[in-house]
Short mmCIF file of C-alpha atoms and ligand atoms in Angstrom, two decimals:
data_model
loop_
_atom_site.label_atom_id
_atom_site.label_comp_id
_atom_site.label_asym_id
_atom_site.label_seq_id
_atom_site.Cartn_x
_atom_site.Cartn_y
_atom_site.Cartn_z
CA MET A 14 75.44 113.31 140.43
CA ARG A 15 75.74 109.52 140.16
CA ALA A 16 79.39 110.01 138.93
CA ARG A 17 80.12 112.00 142.05
CA PHE A 18 78.93 109.22 144.25
CA SER A 19 81.59 106.96 142.78
CA HIS A 20 84.25 108.92 144.79
CA PRO A 21 86.29 106.42 146.90
CA ALA A 22 85.52 108.34 150.07
CA ILE A 23 81.73 107.89 149.49
CA ASP A 24 80.00 104.72 150.47
CA HIS A 25 76.74 105.08 148.43
CA ARG A 26 74.02 102.59 149.43
CA PRO A 27 71.00 103.02 147.09
CA GLY A 28 67.82 101.22 148.11
CA THR A 29 68.77 101.47 151.78
CA GLU A 30 66.30 102.73 154.28
CA VAL A 31 67.08 104.21 157.74
CA VAL A 32 64.72 102.60 160.24
CA ALA A 33 66.20 104.04 163.47
CA VAL A 34 68.61 106.58 164.75
CA LEU A 35 70.06 105.49 168.15
CA PRO A 36 72.39 107.57 170.34
CA GLY A 37 75.91 107.81 168.90
CA PRO A 38 74.60 108.52 166.35
CA GLU A 39 74.06 105.02 165.20
CA LEU A 40 71.74 104.05 162.40
CA LEU A 41 69.77 100.99 161.85
CA VAL A 42 69.24 100.47 158.12
CA THR A 43 67.48 97.86 155.97
CA ASP A 44 69.15 96.79 152.80
CA ALA A 45 67.41 95.73 149.67
CA ASP A 46 67.77 92.10 150.94
CA GLY A 47 65.60 93.01 154.08
CA GLN A 48 68.51 92.60 156.37
CA VAL A 49 68.92 95.15 159.24
CA ARG A 50 72.48 96.46 159.69
CA GLN A 51 74.13 99.01 162.05
CA VAL A 52 76.05 102.04 160.77
CA VAL A 53 77.93 104.23 163.30
CA ALA A 54 78.68 107.77 162.30
CA ASP A 55 80.57 110.71 163.70
CA ARG A 56 78.01 113.08 162.28
CA LEU A 57 74.54 112.51 160.84
CA VAL A 58 72.79 114.86 158.36
CA LEU A 59 69.10 114.46 158.24
CA ALA A 60 67.73 115.32 154.73
CA THR A 61 64.49 113.32 154.76
CA GLY A 62 62.50 115.90 152.77
CA ALA A 63 58.71 116.24 152.87
CA VAL A 64 55.61 114.22 152.38
CA GLU A 65 52.15 115.24 151.15
CA ARG A 66 49.78 116.62 153.69
CA PHE A 67 46.55 114.78 154.18
CA ARG A 68 43.33 116.69 154.96
CA PRO A 69 39.97 115.06 155.31
CA VAL A 70 37.46 115.85 152.51
CA LEU A 71 33.91 114.26 152.43
CA GLY A 72 34.23 111.66 149.81
CA GLY A 73 38.07 111.89 149.72
CA ASP A 74 38.43 108.15 150.17
CA LEU A 75 36.18 107.25 147.15
CA PRO A 76 37.83 105.26 144.33
CA GLY A 77 39.13 107.60 141.63
CA VAL A 78 40.20 110.28 144.29
CA HIS A 79 44.00 110.44 144.72
CA PRO A 80 46.65 112.66 146.41
CA LEU A 81 47.93 115.01 143.78
CA GLY A 82 51.52 114.19 144.43
CA GLY A 83 50.67 110.48 143.77
CA LEU A 84 49.30 111.42 140.33
CA GLN A 85 52.43 113.37 139.57
CA THR A 86 54.76 110.57 140.70
CA LEU A 87 52.68 108.22 138.51
CA LEU A 88 53.19 110.51 135.54
CA LYS A 89 56.87 111.21 136.17
CA GLY A 90 57.80 107.60 137.21
CA SER A 91 55.75 105.56 134.65
CA GLY A 92 54.13 107.98 132.21
CA VAL A 93 50.68 106.86 133.38
CA THR A 94 47.74 109.10 133.52
CA PRO A 95 44.45 108.43 135.26
CA PRO A 96 40.95 108.10 133.70
CA GLU A 97 39.76 111.31 132.14
CA PRO A 98 38.44 113.88 132.60
CA VAL A 99 40.63 114.90 135.75
CA ALA A 100 39.64 117.51 138.31
CA LEU A 101 42.63 118.87 140.32
CA ALA A 102 41.93 120.76 143.47
CA GLY A 103 43.76 122.20 146.52
CA ARG A 104 46.64 124.50 146.82
CA GLY A 105 50.43 124.96 146.28
CA PRO A 106 52.73 124.91 143.32
CA LEU A 107 52.28 121.27 142.45
CA LEU A 108 48.58 121.90 141.75
CA TRP A 109 49.36 124.09 138.76
CA LEU A 110 52.51 122.24 137.79
CA LEU A 111 50.50 119.02 137.26
CA ALA A 112 47.71 120.90 135.60
CA ALA A 113 50.17 122.41 133.13
CA GLN A 114 51.82 119.05 132.56
CA TYR A 115 48.46 117.36 131.96
CA ALA A 116 47.26 120.06 129.69
CA VAL A 117 50.42 119.86 127.59
CA LEU A 118 49.98 116.09 127.27
CA GLY A 119 46.40 116.63 126.26
CA VAL A 120 44.88 115.04 129.34
CA ALA A 121 41.30 116.25 129.59
CA LEU A 122 40.81 118.44 132.69
CA SER A 123 37.31 118.90 134.10
CA VAL A 124 38.36 121.76 136.39
CA VAL A 125 41.27 123.20 138.55
CA ILE A 126 40.10 124.44 141.88
CA ASP A 127 42.67 126.56 143.81
CA ALA A 128 41.93 127.16 147.42
CA GLY A 129 44.70 129.68 148.03
CA ARG A 130 43.92 133.28 148.84
CA PRO A 131 47.13 135.27 148.45
CA THR A 132 47.13 138.96 148.94
CA ALA A 133 48.87 141.53 146.54
CA ALA A 134 51.54 141.98 149.22
CA ASP A 135 52.29 138.24 149.10
CA TRP A 136 52.67 138.24 145.34
CA TRP A 137 54.83 141.41 145.35
CA ALA A 138 57.13 139.83 148.03
CA ALA A 139 57.40 136.61 145.93
CA LEU A 140 58.05 138.56 142.69
CA ARG A 141 60.93 140.42 144.39
CA SER A 142 62.62 137.23 145.65
CA ARG A 143 62.19 134.84 142.77
CA GLY A 144 60.43 136.73 139.89
CA ASP A 145 61.56 133.79 137.50
CA LEU A 146 59.52 131.28 139.53
CA VAL A 147 56.48 133.57 139.77
CA ARG A 148 56.60 134.07 136.01
CA GLN A 149 56.98 130.31 135.45
CA GLY A 150 54.01 129.62 137.87
CA LEU A 151 51.89 132.25 136.07
CA GLY A 152 52.73 130.60 132.70
CA PHE A 153 51.31 127.31 134.04
CA VAL A 154 48.05 129.11 134.97
CA VAL A 155 47.79 130.94 131.66
CA GLY A 156 48.59 127.74 129.73
CA VAL A 157 45.79 125.99 131.52
CA ILE A 158 43.26 128.74 131.03
CA ARG A 159 44.17 129.07 127.22
CA ARG A 160 43.16 125.44 126.89
CA ARG A 161 39.60 126.45 127.97
CA VAL A 162 39.93 124.47 131.26
CA PRO A 163 37.48 125.80 133.83
CA VAL A 164 39.30 127.20 136.92
CA ALA A 165 38.10 128.33 140.29
CA PHE A 166 40.18 130.50 142.51
CA ALA A 167 39.97 131.05 146.25
CA THR A 168 37.65 128.05 146.26
CA ALA A 169 37.79 124.89 148.48
CA VAL A 170 36.35 121.52 147.83
CA ASP A 171 33.23 120.87 150.03
CA ALA A 172 32.49 117.24 149.11
CA ILE A 173 33.12 114.68 146.49
CA GLN A 174 30.32 112.11 145.52
CA ARG A 175 30.09 109.16 143.32
CA ASP A 176 27.05 108.16 141.12
CA SER A 177 26.45 105.81 138.31
CA ARG A 178 28.21 108.31 135.87
CA GLY A 179 31.33 108.84 137.91
CA LEU A 180 32.58 111.49 140.45
CA VAL A 181 31.06 114.88 141.17
CA VAL A 182 33.15 117.56 142.93
CA ASP A 183 31.12 120.17 144.93
CA ALA A 184 33.10 123.48 145.53
CA GLY A 185 31.91 126.86 146.37
CA GLY A 186 28.39 126.18 145.36
CA ARG A 187 29.30 124.79 141.99
CA ARG A 188 29.58 121.13 140.81
CA TRP A 189 31.88 119.56 138.30
CA ARG A 190 31.50 116.07 136.80
CA THR A 191 34.69 114.05 136.50
CA ALA A 192 36.30 110.66 136.33
CA THR A 193 39.41 111.32 138.57
CA VAL A 194 40.11 113.85 141.37
CA GLY A 195 43.60 114.83 142.47
CA LEU A 196 43.77 116.64 145.77
CA ALA A 197 46.68 118.84 146.97
CA HIS A 198 46.89 119.97 150.49
CA GLY A 199 50.56 121.12 150.33
CA LEU A 200 53.56 119.38 151.97
CA ARG A 201 54.88 118.89 155.49
CA PRO A 202 58.34 118.02 156.70
CA ASP A 203 59.11 114.24 157.00
CA LEU A 204 59.96 114.22 160.71
CA ALA A 205 59.86 110.44 161.39
CA LEU A 206 63.74 110.07 161.87
CA ALA A 207 64.29 113.48 163.42
CA ALA A 208 61.45 112.92 166.00
CA GLN A 209 62.71 109.41 166.71
CA ALA A 210 66.17 110.80 167.11
CA GLY A 211 64.97 113.19 169.84
CA CYS A 212 65.65 116.37 167.84
CA ALA A 213 63.73 119.37 169.24
CA LEU A 214 60.90 120.55 166.93
CA ASP A 215 59.37 123.92 166.46
CA ARG A 216 55.88 124.77 165.18
CA ASP A 217 55.86 127.01 162.09
CA PRO A 218 52.56 126.75 160.23
CA MET A 219 54.12 128.79 157.27
CA LEU A 220 56.85 126.20 156.85
CA GLY A 221 54.61 123.19 156.90
CA GLY A 222 53.59 122.67 160.58
CA TRP A 223 56.33 121.03 162.84
CA VAL A 224 59.87 121.55 161.63
CA VAL A 225 63.29 120.51 163.08
CA ARG A 226 64.79 123.18 165.27
CA ARG A 227 68.36 124.32 163.97
CA ASP A 228 70.89 126.80 164.78
CA ALA A 229 72.58 129.05 162.16
CA CYS A 230 74.92 126.18 161.19
CA PHE A 231 71.92 123.77 160.68
CA ALA A 232 72.84 121.84 163.78
CA THR A 233 69.82 120.23 165.59
CA SER A 234 69.45 120.04 169.35
CA VAL A 235 71.12 116.53 169.26
CA PRO A 236 74.79 116.71 169.33
CA GLY A 237 76.25 115.32 166.04
CA ILE A 238 72.96 115.63 164.09
CA HIS A 239 72.34 118.32 161.37
CA ALA A 240 69.27 118.84 159.31
CA ILE A 241 69.00 120.21 155.82
CA GLY A 242 66.20 120.75 153.23
CA GLU A 243 62.53 120.40 153.72
CA VAL A 244 62.84 118.45 156.88
CA ALA A 245 63.47 121.92 158.42
CA GLY A 246 60.63 123.56 156.52
CA ILE A 247 59.08 123.43 153.17
CA GLY A 248 61.13 125.52 150.71
CA GLY A 249 61.63 123.79 147.39
CA ALA A 250 64.53 122.20 145.65
CA ASP A 251 66.77 125.23 145.33
CA LEU A 252 66.61 125.91 148.99
CA ALA A 253 67.51 122.30 149.79
CA TRP A 254 70.31 122.25 147.27
CA ALA A 255 71.73 125.55 148.77
CA GLU A 256 71.53 124.17 152.39
CA GLY A 257 73.42 121.01 151.25
CA LEU A 258 76.20 123.15 149.72
CA ILE A 259 76.40 125.45 152.72
CA LEU A 260 76.50 122.52 155.30
CA ALA A 261 78.97 120.51 153.23
CA THR A 262 81.54 123.29 153.08
CA ARG A 263 80.98 124.11 156.77
CA LEU A 264 81.59 120.56 157.81
CA ALA A 265 84.85 120.59 155.65
CA ALA A 266 85.83 123.75 157.54
CA ARG A 267 85.67 125.83 154.49
CA PRO A 268 83.58 129.09 153.96
CA PRO A 269 80.27 128.44 152.28
CA PRO A 270 80.07 129.55 148.54
CA PRO A 271 78.65 133.12 148.40
CA ASP A 272 76.42 131.99 145.50
CA ALA A 273 74.87 129.36 147.82
CA LEU A 274 74.33 131.87 150.52
CA ARG A 275 72.62 134.35 148.22
CA ALA A 276 70.45 131.43 146.71
CA TRP A 277 69.48 130.38 150.30
CA ASP A 278 68.42 134.06 151.15
CA ARG A 279 66.31 134.38 147.99
CA ALA A 280 64.68 131.01 148.34
CA ASP A 281 63.93 131.64 152.01
CA ARG A 282 62.27 134.94 151.21
CA PHE A 283 60.33 133.32 148.32
CA ARG A 284 58.95 130.42 150.50
CA ARG A 285 57.79 132.82 153.16
CA ALA A 286 56.11 135.09 150.54
CA LEU A 287 54.39 132.01 148.95
CA ALA A 288 53.27 130.29 152.16
CA PRO A 289 49.96 132.13 152.71
CA TRP A 290 48.91 130.75 149.24
CA ALA A 291 50.63 127.41 149.32
CA ALA A 292 50.19 126.27 152.86
CA ASP A 293 46.90 125.87 154.85
CA GLY A 294 48.66 126.79 158.02
CA ASP A 295 46.93 125.75 161.23
CA ASP A 296 43.41 125.42 159.81
CA VAL A 297 41.18 123.05 161.76
CA PRO A 298 39.64 120.68 159.39
CA ASP A 299 36.13 121.82 158.51
CA ALA A 300 34.95 118.82 156.73
CA PRO A 301 31.71 117.26 158.19
CA ASP A 302 31.79 114.45 160.65
CA ALA A 303 31.28 111.73 158.08
CA ALA A 304 34.63 112.51 156.50
CA LEU A 305 37.35 110.02 157.20
CA GLY A 306 40.08 111.35 159.47
CA CYS A 307 42.11 108.14 159.61
CA VAL A 308 41.94 106.28 156.35
CA CYS A 309 43.83 103.14 157.57
CA GLU A 310 41.57 102.51 160.57
CA GLY A 311 38.31 104.03 158.91
CA VAL A 312 37.91 106.47 161.74
CA ASP A 313 35.64 109.39 160.83
CA LEU A 314 36.10 112.96 162.08
CA GLY A 315 33.01 112.69 164.21
CA ARG A 316 34.65 109.91 166.30
CA VAL A 317 37.88 112.09 166.68
CA ARG A 318 35.78 115.16 167.60
CA ALA A 319 33.70 113.15 170.10
CA ALA A 320 36.89 111.75 171.78
CA VAL A 321 38.35 115.25 172.08
CA ALA A 322 35.10 116.69 173.43
CA ALA A 323 35.12 113.79 176.02
CA GLY A 324 38.58 114.99 177.29
CA ALA A 325 41.27 113.35 175.06
CA ALA A 326 43.80 116.16 175.21
CA ASP A 327 46.51 114.91 172.96
CA VAL A 328 47.16 112.76 169.81
CA ALA A 329 48.15 109.68 171.70
CA THR A 330 44.89 109.74 173.80
CA VAL A 331 42.79 110.10 170.75
CA LYS A 332 44.66 107.21 169.18
CA LEU A 333 43.85 105.02 172.12
CA ALA A 334 40.27 106.16 172.27
CA THR A 335 39.47 105.72 168.57
CA ARG A 336 42.42 103.76 166.84
CA ALA A 337 43.04 106.84 164.65
CA GLY A 338 46.69 106.53 163.88
CA MET A 339 46.96 102.86 164.78
CA GLY A 340 46.96 101.53 161.28
CA ARG A 341 49.78 100.61 158.90
CA CYS A 342 50.85 104.25 158.29
CA GLN A 343 51.12 104.85 162.00
CA GLY A 344 49.61 108.27 161.96
CA ARG A 345 51.93 109.43 159.19
CA TYR A 346 48.83 110.98 157.40
CA CYS A 347 46.18 111.43 160.18
CA ALA A 348 48.15 112.71 163.07
CA ASP A 349 48.23 116.25 161.73
CA THR A 350 44.34 116.32 161.44
CA VAL A 351 43.96 114.92 164.92
CA ALA A 352 46.44 117.42 166.32
CA ALA A 353 44.60 120.33 164.72
CA ILE A 354 41.26 119.18 166.30
CA VAL A 355 43.01 118.70 169.68
CA HIS A 356 44.63 122.18 169.46
CA ALA A 357 41.35 123.78 168.60
CA ARG A 358 39.88 122.62 171.88
CA THR A 359 42.89 122.73 174.15
CA GLY A 360 45.22 125.35 172.68
CA ARG A 361 48.12 122.82 172.71
CA TRP A 362 49.82 121.23 169.88
CA SER A 363 50.87 117.46 170.28
CA PRO A 364 54.40 117.20 168.68
CA PRO A 365 54.87 114.22 166.43
CA SER A 366 56.41 111.18 168.05
CA THR A 367 57.78 108.02 166.62
CA ARG A 368 59.24 104.78 167.75
CA TRP A 369 61.64 102.61 165.88
CA PRO A 370 61.64 100.96 163.50
CA ILE A 371 59.92 103.82 161.54
CA ARG A 372 59.29 101.46 158.67
CA PRO A 373 58.10 97.75 158.73
CA VAL A 374 60.98 95.38 159.39
CA SER A 375 60.54 91.63 159.63
CA ALA A 376 60.87 90.28 163.18
CA ALA A 377 63.43 87.68 161.82
CA ALA A 378 65.70 90.49 160.63
CA LEU A 379 65.43 92.23 163.98
CA ALA A 380 66.07 88.94 165.77
CA ALA A 381 69.17 88.34 163.68
CA MET A 382 70.67 91.55 164.92
CA GLY A 383 70.67 90.73 168.53
CA GLU A 384 70.40 93.51 171.23
CA VAL A 385 70.40 97.11 170.03
CA GLY A 386 69.78 100.30 171.91
CA ASP A 387 66.59 100.62 173.77
CA GLY A 388 63.06 102.03 173.48
CA GLY A 389 62.00 99.84 170.55
C1 FAD B 8 55.04 114.24 146.06
C2 FAD B 8 55.93 115.31 145.87
C3 FAD B 8 56.12 115.81 144.43
C4 FAD B 8 57.07 116.90 144.22
N1 FAD B 8 57.20 117.28 142.90
C5 FAD B 8 57.92 118.32 142.56
C6 FAD B 8 58.17 118.79 141.25
O1 FAD B 8 57.64 118.23 140.33
N2 FAD B 8 58.98 119.89 141.03
C7 FAD B 8 59.73 120.41 142.01
O2 FAD B 8 60.41 121.32 141.82
N3 FAD B 8 59.47 119.98 143.31
C8 FAD B 8 58.68 118.97 143.58
N4 FAD B 8 58.55 118.57 144.86
C9 FAD B 8 59.21 119.27 145.94
C10 FAD B 8 60.74 118.81 145.94
O3 FAD B 8 60.79 117.34 145.96
C11 FAD B 8 61.33 119.27 147.17
O4 FAD B 8 61.27 120.68 147.22
C12 FAD B 8 62.91 118.92 147.26
O5 FAD B 8 63.07 117.62 146.68
C13 FAD B 8 63.28 118.92 148.63
O6 FAD B 8 64.55 118.46 148.68
P1 FAD B 8 65.00 117.57 150.01
O7 FAD B 8 66.47 117.27 149.78
O8 FAD B 8 64.66 118.38 151.31
O9 FAD B 8 64.20 116.28 150.14
P2 FAD B 8 63.98 115.24 148.94
O10 FAD B 8 64.48 115.58 147.67
O11 FAD B 8 62.57 114.84 148.98
O12 FAD B 8 64.85 114.00 149.50
C14 FAD B 8 64.50 113.36 150.72
C15 FAD B 8 64.99 111.89 150.52
O13 FAD B 8 65.04 111.24 151.81
C16 FAD B 8 64.51 109.96 151.59
N5 FAD B 8 64.23 109.39 152.87
C17 FAD B 8 63.31 109.86 153.77
N6 FAD B 8 63.24 109.03 154.84
C18 FAD B 8 64.22 108.10 154.70
C19 FAD B 8 64.56 106.98 155.44
N7 FAD B 8 64.04 106.74 156.60
N8 FAD B 8 65.64 106.14 154.98
C20 FAD B 8 66.15 106.55 153.69
N9 FAD B 8 65.82 107.54 153.04
C21 FAD B 8 64.76 108.21 153.40
C22 FAD B 8 63.29 110.11 150.68
O14 FAD B 8 63.09 108.82 149.99
C23 FAD B 8 64.04 111.11 149.57
O15 FAD B 8 64.70 110.45 148.64
C24 FAD B 8 57.66 117.49 145.20
C25 FAD B 8 57.55 117.00 146.53
C26 FAD B 8 56.66 115.92 146.78
C27 FAD B 8 56.55 115.38 148.21
#
């Protein structure tokens, strides 16, 4: 892929972050040197992927408790494994992928706890669309069980505690002692740029919650902006790859490769079949009031629930009332939780909203740019 980027028609800028999409479309990007630059485009393709979902768990903020994707990135990026034994809990393919990777490496696992409850019909639909991936996933599960790792299916974590001997995971009336816990709550589209660009969003709990609305040609509601991959719904790498091929050929006024269209169709049917197991849909967080809802600002669920009960009817009002979402991550992780609690009371979902710059930029770099757009 790197070799393809060396094509003279491609201006590849690794290490560059987009911090704003302004009308045009015009991008504001930060280079590795921290400078902010403007890039004007005829067309923009948003392919910002997904981020891990955060769900409150009592004790989820204790030292030794990590997001499961973070543990996997640590393993893939640096070959680092956490203190053992490790308990992995939650839902989705990453749970069993990491469990299998750890098992093969000889990392001691105290338990794997899978909260998903797929029906026979879900499995049948998944098998028919991507039997190869289902078999691969079952291979992970069998590999873990063969190593005599305790597993619990259809079980959610109730609480995590710490005592002098380490961590204790409570789930479904049973307890497991461990040194590290990895929690997986699935993925959700990374909508920071799409929302900031004003793209219309739809709510589809089976595809990760809010997703970018697109037409059949992957065009968003904003002229000149397309969206591909997981920003338009969680679906895996094969689906994202197929969408890239389809859009690239369409933008070049050529017919999309039939293989890519077939791969897209199979991947789409597969993700929909898998969703009841992999995604926790629109579940309202059922963790107790003491569980942290906003980790950055230390706001527990009790305070969020009290604000909503007192009349806060959207995420922005809860933020003003409690500071949930005011911290460094700007609601990237907690806004989903707050939105679910608001929805449970009002029946309305607050769509995500972002203002630029979507990532921290120094005031000096912004000042050096002069006047740009509006709304910052
Ligand atoms: C933590 C985690 C671990 C995963 N592990 C696996 C795995 O082991 N195996 C597997 O098959 N799938 C894994 N997946 C899923 C897999 O990554 C996706 O299915 C696939 O990569 C989706 O492709 P995409 O093109 O939509 O997004 P991605 O491949 O995620 O690409 C999106 C890119 O956009 C970049 N980006 C986002 N915002 C900006 C911005 N403002 N400026 C500049 N760049 C930006 C991101 O840094 C990223 O490089 C994982 C996903 C996550 C979140």
